[in-house]
Amino acid sequence: MLEILNISRRYGKNIVLDDLSLTVPEGKVACLVGPSGCGKSSLLRLVAGLDRPSAGEIRLGGAAISTPAKVLEPQRRGLNMVFQDYALWPHMNVERIVGYGLNRKTKKDRAHRVQELLETMQIAQLAKRLPSQISGGQQQRVAIARALATNPNLLLFDEPLSNLDVQLRLEMRKEFARLFRTLGKTVLYVTHDPLEASSFADILVVLKQGRIEQIGNPQDLFAKPRSKWIAGLAGYDNRVPAQIVGDDKNGLLSAMVGPQKVMLPASADIGSGFRGEVVLMLRPEAVLADSISPASEDALRLQGHVLQSLFEGGKWRVELDLGGGKMAAFILNERHAAGAEITIEIDPKAVLLFRP
Ligand SMILES: Nc1ncnc2c1ncn2[C@@H]1O[C@H](COP(=O)(O)OP(=O)(O)OP(=O)(O)O)[C@@H](O)[C@H]1O
C-alpha cells in the first residue's frame, strides 16, 4: 500500500503541492490526471525519492520512505519507474537492458527471468536488438519489462504513452489494462489524458493547482464530475448557457436555451424550485437520434441551424447554431448541409447542469 500523507512541496513562495493526501491500496492502479503544471510529475518525483517534500510523509508498505527530514534513496524503495522517453541504454541489447537489475541472480536464473518478462511483454523476438533497431512502442515495452524485472512493490509511470502515435496509444491502453489486471501490482500512473487513465484506473485522481479536485472510480467521475472544469476534462465539450424557468410535471425542469423551450434533468445542486441562469454541459456523442422522429415526452430536444459538418472517420461532427448566440457541436451519423435546420434528441443521462 502506498500512503501519501499531507504532502506539500514548495519552491520559494510557489506552492506546487498543497497538503495532498492519497492512499493507493495494495494491487490497485491510481491515475493522476490534470492539466500541465498541476503538480502530477512533482508528486511522482516525491514518491520515487527524486525530490524531498516540504511537509508531510510518504509511506510504502507501512514504512516511511519520505519526510522533510529523510528521503530514502530511489533504489532502496522497492519501486521502479517508467518514463515518457523510455530511457533505454543505447549500447545494450533488449535482453541486457531487461536483465540489468538482476545481477544478484545466477546467469541461468537471470536468463530465465528475462525470457519470462520478454514473453509477458510480447517482445521475445526482439531480444538481440538494440533500442535504435525497434519501434517506439516496442521500446516502451522493453522499459516496462525492465521495470518489472526486480518484482517491485510499486510501479510508477510518467506519461508513458505520450510519445506514441494515436493508434499505438489505443493498443497500449488495452495492453496496460491486461498487464495491470494480471500482475496485480500497485501502480501510480501520471497522464494528462483522462480517457487513457479511465481504461485501466481503479482510482482516478484529478489534480488542480497542487490539490485533489475530485477522486473516484472512472465511471463515477465521468458520470458525476464535480465542477465544470472536470466535466470539460471528462469530455462534456459543449457548454451552453440556459435559463431555468419552471418545474415540469415529470420532475424535469423547463428551461430556455436561446429562444427554445427544453426539458432538463435536475442535478445535485440545481433541483426543483430553482430559477435562473445555469450552464448546460453536453457530450457531443450523447445524441439518441438526429431526425424529427417521435421523441418521448421527457426527451431533451434541441433545434439548430447547421453551421458546418466535419467528417471524423465514420461519423460527422455537426456544429449547430441554437439561436440567441448559443452554439453546440454533436457527433451524428450523417452529414447535414450548412444552413439546414435539424432537431436532435439527446440522452438526458448525459446532460449536466451547473451554476454559472
Ligand atoms: N524545480 C522547480 N523549481 C521551481 N518550480 C518548479 C520546479 N519543478 C516544478 N516546478 C513548478 O511546479 C509546478 C508543477 O509542475 P509539474 O511538473 O509537477 O506539473 P505537471 O502537472 O507534471 O505538468 P506537465 O503535465 O506539464 O508535466 C509548475 O508550475 C512548475 O513550474
Tab-separated table of C-alpha atoms and ligand atoms in Angstrom:
chain	number	residue	atom	x	y	z
A	1	MET	CA	0.000	0.000	0.000
A	2	LEU	CA	1.164	3.494	-0.876
A	3	GLU	CA	0.201	6.261	1.559
A	4	ILE	CA	0.747	9.911	0.718
A	5	LEU	CA	0.019	11.847	3.870
A	6	ASN	CA	-0.478	15.638	3.873
A	7	ILE	CA	2.295	16.181	1.374
A	8	SER	CA	3.310	19.731	0.427
A	9	ARG	CA	6.052	20.848	-1.934
A	10	ARG	CA	7.032	24.500	-2.177
A	11	TYR	CA	9.617	26.197	-4.352
A	12	GLY	CA	10.171	29.519	-2.602
A	13	LYS	CA	6.701	31.056	-2.432
A	14	ASN	CA	5.354	28.812	-5.188
A	15	ILE	CA	3.176	26.037	-3.694
A	16	VAL	CA	3.265	23.154	-6.151
A	17	LEU	CA	1.627	20.503	-3.931
A	18	ASP	CA	-0.668	21.660	-1.202
A	19	ASP	CA	-1.380	19.355	1.755
A	20	LEU	CA	-2.259	16.456	-0.523
A	21	SER	CA	-3.260	13.028	0.794
A	22	LEU	CA	-3.865	9.892	-1.235
A	23	THR	CA	-3.892	6.180	-0.410
A	24	VAL	CA	-3.409	3.527	-3.081
A	25	PRO	CA	-4.315	0.089	-1.678
A	26	GLU	CA	-2.155	-2.947	-2.491
A	27	GLY	CA	-2.625	-4.086	-6.095
A	28	LYS	CA	-4.672	-1.057	-7.182
A	29	VAL	CA	-3.964	1.313	-10.052
A	30	ALA	CA	-4.257	5.043	-9.296
A	31	CYS	CA	-4.022	7.527	-12.164
A	32	LEU	CA	-3.182	11.183	-11.641
A	33	VAL	CA	-4.738	13.366	-14.318
A	34	GLY	CA	-4.839	17.105	-14.790
A	35	PRO	CA	-3.520	19.881	-16.988
A	36	SER	CA	0.083	20.870	-17.484
A	37	GLY	CA	1.582	22.338	-14.336
A	38	CYS	CA	-0.951	20.916	-11.847
A	39	GLY	CA	1.768	19.004	-9.980
A	40	LYS	CA	1.490	15.457	-11.361
A	41	SER	CA	5.191	14.957	-12.065
A	42	SER	CA	6.168	16.686	-8.831
A	43	LEU	CA	4.125	14.172	-6.859
A	44	LEU	CA	5.578	11.252	-8.800
A	45	ARG	CA	9.118	12.535	-8.187
A	46	LEU	CA	8.424	12.709	-4.448
A	47	VAL	CA	7.125	9.143	-4.409
A	48	ALA	CA	10.132	7.985	-6.471
A	49	GLY	CA	12.528	9.594	-3.988
A	50	LEU	CA	13.921	12.034	-6.559
A	51	ASP	CA	12.761	15.025	-4.528
A	52	ARG	CA	12.149	15.982	-0.895
A	53	PRO	CA	8.743	17.060	0.466
A	54	SER	CA	8.417	20.420	2.258
A	55	ALA	CA	5.900	18.824	4.635
A	56	GLY	CA	4.108	15.511	5.125
A	57	GLU	CA	5.102	11.895	4.810
A	58	ILE	CA	5.077	9.132	2.207
A	59	ARG	CA	4.780	5.516	3.329
A	60	LEU	CA	5.177	2.340	1.299
A	61	GLY	CA	4.132	-0.989	2.784
A	62	GLY	CA	3.800	0.730	6.174
A	63	ALA	CA	7.366	2.151	6.248
A	64	ALA	CA	8.134	5.874	5.943
A	65	ILE	CA	10.143	6.466	2.748
A	66	SER	CA	9.961	10.284	2.558
A	67	THR	CA	9.698	13.021	5.146
A	68	PRO	CA	11.161	16.546	5.058
A	69	ALA	CA	13.983	15.210	7.270
A	70	LYS	CA	14.770	11.957	5.489
A	71	VAL	CA	14.376	10.689	1.943
A	72	LEU	CA	15.157	7.034	1.304
A	73	GLU	CA	17.226	6.640	-1.880
A	74	PRO	CA	15.235	5.704	-5.003
A	75	GLN	CA	16.953	2.340	-5.464
A	76	ARG	CA	16.171	1.275	-1.872
A	77	ARG	CA	12.410	1.921	-2.073
A	78	GLY	CA	11.348	-1.287	-3.842
A	79	LEU	CA	9.800	0.636	-6.710
A	80	ASN	CA	10.564	1.168	-10.368
A	81	MET	CA	9.633	3.888	-12.802
A	82	VAL	CA	8.715	4.009	-16.495
A	83	PHE	CA	9.348	7.312	-18.256
A	84	GLN	CA	7.867	9.073	-21.256
A	85	ASP	CA	11.165	8.914	-23.165
A	86	TYR	CA	11.814	5.193	-22.317
A	87	ALA	CA	15.353	5.970	-21.041
A	88	LEU	CA	16.906	2.822	-22.551
A	89	TRP	CA	20.684	2.451	-22.724
A	90	PRO	CA	21.527	2.750	-26.425
A	91	HIS	CA	24.520	0.388	-26.443
A	92	MET	CA	22.782	-2.570	-24.765
A	93	ASN	CA	20.514	-5.049	-26.492
A	94	VAL	CA	16.976	-5.669	-25.234
A	95	GLU	CA	17.853	-8.743	-23.220
A	96	ARG	CA	20.710	-6.989	-21.387
A	97	ILE	CA	18.569	-3.941	-20.643
A	98	VAL	CA	15.776	-6.052	-19.175
A	99	GLY	CA	18.207	-8.146	-17.120
A	100	TYR	CA	20.274	-5.195	-15.901
A	101	GLY	CA	18.817	-5.060	-12.375
A	102	LEU	CA	19.133	-8.838	-11.894
A	103	ASN	CA	22.904	-9.017	-11.283
A	104	ARG	CA	22.460	-10.838	-7.983
A	105	LYS	CA	20.893	-13.801	-9.736
A	106	THR	CA	22.834	-16.668	-11.319
A	107	LYS	CA	23.311	-16.463	-15.067
A	108	LYS	CA	20.743	-19.223	-15.570
A	109	ASP	CA	18.103	-17.664	-13.309
A	110	ARG	CA	18.633	-14.267	-14.886
A	111	ALA	CA	18.188	-15.680	-18.413
A	112	HIS	CA	15.031	-17.460	-17.305
A	113	ARG	CA	13.552	-14.331	-15.715
A	114	VAL	CA	14.420	-12.175	-18.753
A	115	GLN	CA	12.768	-14.678	-21.076
A	116	GLU	CA	9.657	-14.685	-18.881
A	117	LEU	CA	9.485	-10.858	-18.925
A	118	LEU	CA	10.022	-10.638	-22.683
A	119	GLU	CA	7.178	-13.096	-23.147
A	120	THR	CA	4.897	-11.164	-20.785
A	121	MET	CA	5.552	-8.025	-22.824
A	122	GLN	CA	5.321	-9.979	-26.118
A	123	ILE	CA	8.778	-8.904	-27.313
A	124	ALA	CA	10.728	-12.201	-27.099
A	125	GLN	CA	11.619	-11.954	-30.799
A	126	LEU	CA	13.471	-8.657	-30.165
A	127	ALA	CA	15.896	-9.972	-27.512
A	128	LYS	CA	19.060	-9.320	-29.514
A	129	ARG	CA	18.167	-5.910	-30.953
A	130	LEU	CA	19.418	-2.512	-29.845
A	131	PRO	CA	16.918	0.245	-28.877
A	132	SER	CA	17.673	2.003	-32.183
A	133	GLN	CA	16.505	-1.101	-34.051
A	134	ILE	CA	12.981	-1.260	-32.561
A	135	SER	CA	9.916	0.994	-32.725
A	136	GLY	CA	8.752	3.459	-30.045
A	137	GLY	CA	6.005	1.119	-28.877
A	138	GLN	CA	8.477	-1.757	-28.619
A	139	GLN	CA	10.944	0.461	-26.722
A	140	GLN	CA	8.231	1.258	-24.205
A	141	ARG	CA	7.541	-2.478	-23.761
A	142	VAL	CA	11.256	-3.002	-23.055
A	143	ALA	CA	11.186	-0.202	-20.466
A	144	ILE	CA	8.194	-1.836	-18.774
A	145	ALA	CA	9.866	-5.272	-18.800
A	146	ARG	CA	12.941	-3.695	-17.171
A	147	ALA	CA	10.763	-2.025	-14.526
A	148	LEU	CA	9.062	-5.342	-13.723
A	149	ALA	CA	12.298	-7.360	-13.560
A	150	THR	CA	13.080	-6.866	-9.880
A	151	ASN	CA	9.469	-7.528	-8.888
A	152	PRO	CA	8.937	-4.092	-7.261
A	153	ASN	CA	6.162	-3.343	-4.764
A	154	LEU	CA	5.186	-0.206	-6.648
A	155	LEU	CA	5.363	0.811	-10.307
A	156	LEU	CA	5.432	4.476	-11.302
A	157	PHE	CA	4.542	5.632	-14.822
A	158	ASP	CA	5.179	9.179	-16.060
A	159	GLU	CA	3.164	9.814	-19.252
A	160	PRO	CA	4.437	6.548	-20.784
A	161	LEU	CA	2.304	6.747	-23.930
A	162	SER	CA	2.659	10.377	-24.912
A	163	ASN	CA	5.430	9.762	-27.463
A	164	LEU	CA	3.414	7.159	-29.350
A	165	ASP	CA	1.021	7.739	-32.243
A	166	VAL	CA	-2.742	7.566	-31.713
A	167	GLN	CA	-3.187	4.003	-32.974
A	168	LEU	CA	-0.379	2.633	-30.808
A	169	ARG	CA	-1.621	4.573	-27.777
A	170	LEU	CA	-5.000	2.864	-28.087
A	171	GLU	CA	-3.317	-0.522	-28.397
A	172	MET	CA	-1.063	0.121	-25.382
A	173	ARG	CA	-4.073	1.193	-23.312
A	174	LYS	CA	-5.562	-2.264	-23.820
A	175	GLU	CA	-2.190	-3.815	-23.122
A	176	PHE	CA	-1.858	-1.890	-19.832
A	177	ALA	CA	-5.357	-2.959	-18.801
A	178	ARG	CA	-4.384	-6.605	-19.356
A	179	LEU	CA	-0.989	-6.199	-17.700
A	180	PHE	CA	-2.237	-4.422	-14.579
A	181	ARG	CA	-5.023	-6.965	-14.163
A	182	THR	CA	-2.697	-9.945	-14.452
A	183	LEU	CA	0.266	-8.549	-12.460
A	184	GLY	CA	-1.763	-7.237	-9.535
A	185	LYS	CA	0.883	-4.565	-8.818
A	186	THR	CA	0.301	-1.287	-7.010
A	187	VAL	CA	0.603	1.413	-9.663
A	188	LEU	CA	0.777	5.206	-9.677
A	189	TYR	CA	0.330	6.452	-13.231
A	190	VAL	CA	0.540	10.030	-14.484
A	191	THR	CA	-1.157	11.219	-17.654
A	192	HIS	CA	-2.861	14.356	-18.896
A	193	ASP	CA	-5.439	12.221	-20.744
A	194	PRO	CA	-8.430	11.150	-18.601
A	195	LEU	CA	-9.615	8.757	-21.330
A	196	GLU	CA	-6.292	6.928	-21.258
A	197	ALA	CA	-6.469	6.718	-17.475
A	198	SER	CA	-10.039	5.524	-17.370
A	199	SER	CA	-9.333	2.376	-19.372
A	200	PHE	CA	-7.371	0.839	-16.507
A	201	ALA	CA	-7.550	3.038	-13.383
A	202	ASP	CA	-9.173	1.743	-10.210
A	203	ILE	CA	-8.828	5.229	-8.768
A	204	LEU	CA	-8.841	8.382	-10.866
A	205	VAL	CA	-7.329	11.403	-9.134
A	206	VAL	CA	-7.953	14.796	-10.723
A	207	LEU	CA	-5.329	17.319	-9.674
A	208	LYS	CA	-5.673	21.076	-9.976
A	209	GLN	CA	-3.082	23.512	-8.730
A	210	GLY	CA	-1.482	21.004	-6.408
A	211	ARG	CA	-4.697	19.788	-4.792
A	212	ILE	CA	-7.080	16.910	-5.388
A	213	GLU	CA	-10.144	18.353	-7.104
A	214	GLN	CA	-12.006	15.032	-7.353
A	215	ILE	CA	-11.214	11.386	-6.715
A	216	GLY	CA	-13.210	8.267	-7.522
A	217	ASN	CA	-13.568	5.383	-9.890
A	218	PRO	CA	-13.595	6.450	-13.561
A	219	GLN	CA	-17.254	5.574	-14.168
A	220	ASP	CA	-18.486	7.726	-11.251
A	221	LEU	CA	-16.167	10.557	-12.105
A	222	PHE	CA	-17.268	10.667	-15.740
A	223	ALA	CA	-20.947	10.415	-14.793
A	224	LYS	CA	-20.801	12.965	-11.964
A	225	PRO	CA	-17.988	15.444	-12.462
A	226	ARG	CA	-17.993	17.835	-9.544
A	227	SER	CA	-17.214	21.004	-11.485
A	228	LYS	CA	-17.476	22.458	-14.974
A	229	TRP	CA	-13.727	22.149	-15.227
A	230	ILE	CA	-13.751	18.391	-14.550
A	231	ALA	CA	-16.773	17.965	-16.840
A	232	GLY	CA	-14.654	19.564	-19.588
A	233	LEU	CA	-11.825	17.112	-18.890
A	234	ALA	CA	-14.331	14.245	-18.931
A	235	GLY	CA	-15.481	15.074	-22.451
A	236	TYR	CA	-18.549	17.273	-21.843
A	237	ASP	CA	-17.319	19.647	-24.537
A	238	ASN	CA	-20.495	21.653	-25.099
A	239	ARG	CA	-21.108	24.489	-22.643
A	240	VAL	CA	-24.426	26.129	-23.339
A	241	PRO	CA	-25.934	28.826	-21.093
A	242	ALA	CA	-29.612	28.197	-20.296
A	243	GLN	CA	-32.330	29.752	-18.152
A	244	ILE	CA	-34.433	27.593	-15.803
A	245	VAL	CA	-37.970	28.969	-15.940
A	246	GLY	CA	-40.118	26.404	-14.152
A	247	ASP	CA	-40.772	22.869	-12.958
A	248	ASP	CA	-42.297	20.303	-15.235
A	249	LYS	CA	-44.769	17.656	-14.136
A	250	ASN	CA	-42.329	14.759	-14.738
A	251	GLY	CA	-39.724	16.027	-12.310
A	252	LEU	CA	-37.845	17.742	-15.095
A	253	LEU	CA	-37.016	21.413	-15.232
A	254	SER	CA	-38.312	23.619	-18.031
A	255	ALA	CA	-35.658	25.829	-19.420
A	256	MET	CA	-34.891	28.184	-22.259
A	257	VAL	CA	-31.846	27.684	-24.445
A	258	GLY	CA	-31.826	30.850	-26.514
A	259	PRO	CA	-35.359	31.014	-27.970
A	260	GLN	CA	-36.035	27.276	-27.463
A	261	LYS	CA	-38.005	25.690	-24.668
A	262	VAL	CA	-36.381	22.448	-23.453
A	263	MET	CA	-36.749	19.959	-20.614
A	264	LEU	CA	-33.685	19.354	-18.442
A	265	PRO	CA	-32.973	16.766	-15.744
A	266	ALA	CA	-32.378	18.193	-12.262
A	267	SER	CA	-28.876	17.891	-10.806
A	268	ALA	CA	-27.387	17.721	-7.321
A	269	ASP	CA	-27.251	21.468	-6.806
A	270	ILE	CA	-29.963	22.539	-9.277
A	271	GLY	CA	-33.223	20.912	-8.279
A	272	SER	CA	-36.914	21.595	-8.203
A	273	GLY	CA	-37.717	25.216	-7.353
A	274	PHE	CA	-34.530	26.633	-8.870
A	275	ARG	CA	-34.977	29.561	-11.266
A	276	GLY	CA	-32.318	31.417	-13.188
A	277	GLU	CA	-29.123	31.042	-15.175
A	278	VAL	CA	-27.408	27.651	-15.489
A	279	VAL	CA	-24.722	26.149	-17.663
A	280	LEU	CA	-25.719	23.075	-19.599
A	281	MET	CA	-22.840	20.716	-20.377
A	282	LEU	CA	-23.326	18.055	-23.012
A	283	ARG	CA	-21.242	15.338	-24.545
A	284	PRO	CA	-21.042	15.678	-28.328
A	285	GLU	CA	-21.777	11.966	-28.688
A	286	ALA	CA	-24.837	11.985	-26.393
A	287	VAL	CA	-27.257	12.083	-29.317
A	288	LEU	CA	-30.018	9.462	-29.423
A	289	ALA	CA	-31.453	10.485	-32.794
A	290	ASP	CA	-30.866	13.183	-35.338
A	291	SER	CA	-34.136	13.099	-37.173
A	292	ILE	CA	-37.514	14.506	-36.247
A	293	SER	CA	-38.555	11.081	-35.051
A	294	PRO	CA	-41.364	10.965	-32.493
A	295	ALA	CA	-39.335	11.662	-29.369
A	296	SER	CA	-40.567	10.608	-25.949
A	297	GLU	CA	-42.173	13.234	-23.712
A	298	ASP	CA	-39.099	13.526	-21.483
A	299	ALA	CA	-36.508	13.714	-24.230
A	300	LEU	CA	-34.288	16.709	-24.417
A	301	ARG	CA	-34.665	18.038	-27.933
A	302	LEU	CA	-32.600	20.802	-29.394
A	303	GLN	CA	-33.170	22.530	-32.675
A	304	GLY	CA	-30.494	24.306	-34.632
A	305	HIS	CA	-29.169	25.542	-37.917
A	306	VAL	CA	-26.184	23.613	-39.209
A	307	LEU	CA	-23.046	25.748	-39.395
A	308	GLN	CA	-20.812	23.014	-40.770
A	309	SER	CA	-20.315	19.245	-40.750
A	310	LEU	CA	-16.794	17.887	-40.249
A	311	PHE	CA	-16.004	14.275	-41.123
A	312	GLU	CA	-14.407	12.422	-38.204
A	313	GLY	CA	-13.611	8.993	-39.602
A	314	GLY	CA	-17.017	7.303	-39.755
A	315	LYS	CA	-19.199	9.953	-38.141
A	316	TRP	CA	-19.788	13.648	-38.523
A	317	ARG	CA	-19.197	16.433	-36.034
A	318	VAL	CA	-22.052	18.801	-36.758
A	319	GLU	CA	-21.819	22.342	-35.417
A	320	LEU	CA	-25.157	23.911	-34.648
A	321	ASP	CA	-26.378	27.446	-34.069
A	322	LEU	CA	-29.087	27.004	-31.442
A	323	GLY	CA	-30.252	30.615	-31.729
A	324	GLY	CA	-29.703	33.536	-29.381
A	325	GLY	CA	-25.922	33.261	-29.846
A	326	LYS	CA	-25.768	29.691	-28.420
A	327	MET	CA	-23.648	27.099	-30.226
A	328	ALA	CA	-23.031	23.381	-29.724
A	329	ALA	CA	-21.468	20.509	-31.631
A	330	PHE	CA	-22.663	16.917	-31.784
A	331	ILE	CA	-21.413	13.694	-33.293
A	332	LEU	CA	-24.012	12.469	-35.773
A	333	ASN	CA	-24.245	9.533	-38.161
A	334	GLU	CA	-24.945	11.640	-41.195
A	335	ARG	CA	-23.681	14.787	-42.754
A	336	HIS	CA	-26.065	17.734	-42.695
A	337	ALA	CA	-25.742	20.577	-45.153
A	338	ALA	CA	-24.820	24.030	-43.872
A	339	GLY	CA	-27.984	26.084	-43.301
A	340	ALA	CA	-30.254	23.051	-42.779
A	341	GLU	CA	-32.478	23.133	-39.720
A	342	ILE	CA	-32.343	19.922	-37.710
A	343	THR	CA	-33.731	18.630	-34.433
A	344	ILE	CA	-31.711	16.254	-32.317
A	345	GLU	CA	-32.760	14.189	-29.356
A	346	ILE	CA	-30.280	13.991	-26.515
A	347	ASP	CA	-29.821	11.346	-23.851
A	348	PRO	CA	-30.940	13.143	-20.641
A	349	LYS	CA	-28.486	10.994	-18.640
A	350	ALA	CA	-25.600	12.621	-20.498
A	351	VAL	CA	-26.603	16.158	-19.543
A	352	LEU	CA	-25.060	18.071	-16.656
A	353	LEU	CA	-26.285	21.293	-15.105
A	354	PHE	CA	-24.024	23.691	-13.234
A	355	ARG	CA	-24.391	27.119	-11.722
A	356	PRO	CA	-22.630	29.679	-13.892
B	1	LIG	N1	12.494	22.703	-9.618
B	1	LIG	C1	11.459	23.546	-9.687
B	1	LIG	N2	11.587	24.826	-9.294
B	1	LIG	C2	10.527	25.678	-9.341
B	1	LIG	N3	9.291	25.325	-9.775
B	1	LIG	C3	9.105	24.061	-10.188
B	1	LIG	C4	10.171	23.105	-10.167
B	1	LIG	N4	9.678	21.929	-10.637
B	1	LIG	C5	8.379	22.161	-10.943
B	1	LIG	N5	8.023	23.433	-10.668
B	1	LIG	C6	6.690	24.028	-10.860
B	1	LIG	O1	5.741	23.188	-10.261
B	1	LIG	C7	4.524	23.194	-10.982
B	1	LIG	C8	4.085	21.770	-11.237
B	1	LIG	O2	4.990	21.146	-12.117
B	1	LIG	P1	4.822	19.624	-12.553
B	1	LIG	O3	5.954	19.297	-13.462
B	1	LIG	O4	4.636	18.786	-11.361
B	1	LIG	O5	3.467	19.688	-13.373
B	1	LIG	P2	2.774	18.578	-14.247
B	1	LIG	O6	1.356	18.511	-13.798
B	1	LIG	O7	3.539	17.318	-14.218
B	1	LIG	O8	2.845	19.232	-15.683
B	1	LIG	P3	3.165	18.568	-17.108
B	1	LIG	O9	1.935	17.801	-17.485
B	1	LIG	O10	3.384	19.765	-17.979
B	1	LIG	O11	4.373	17.715	-16.947
B	1	LIG	C9	4.771	24.012	-12.235
B	1	LIG	O12	4.209	25.275	-12.052
B	1	LIG	C10	6.269	24.056	-12.334
B	1	LIG	O13	6.694	25.261	-12.948
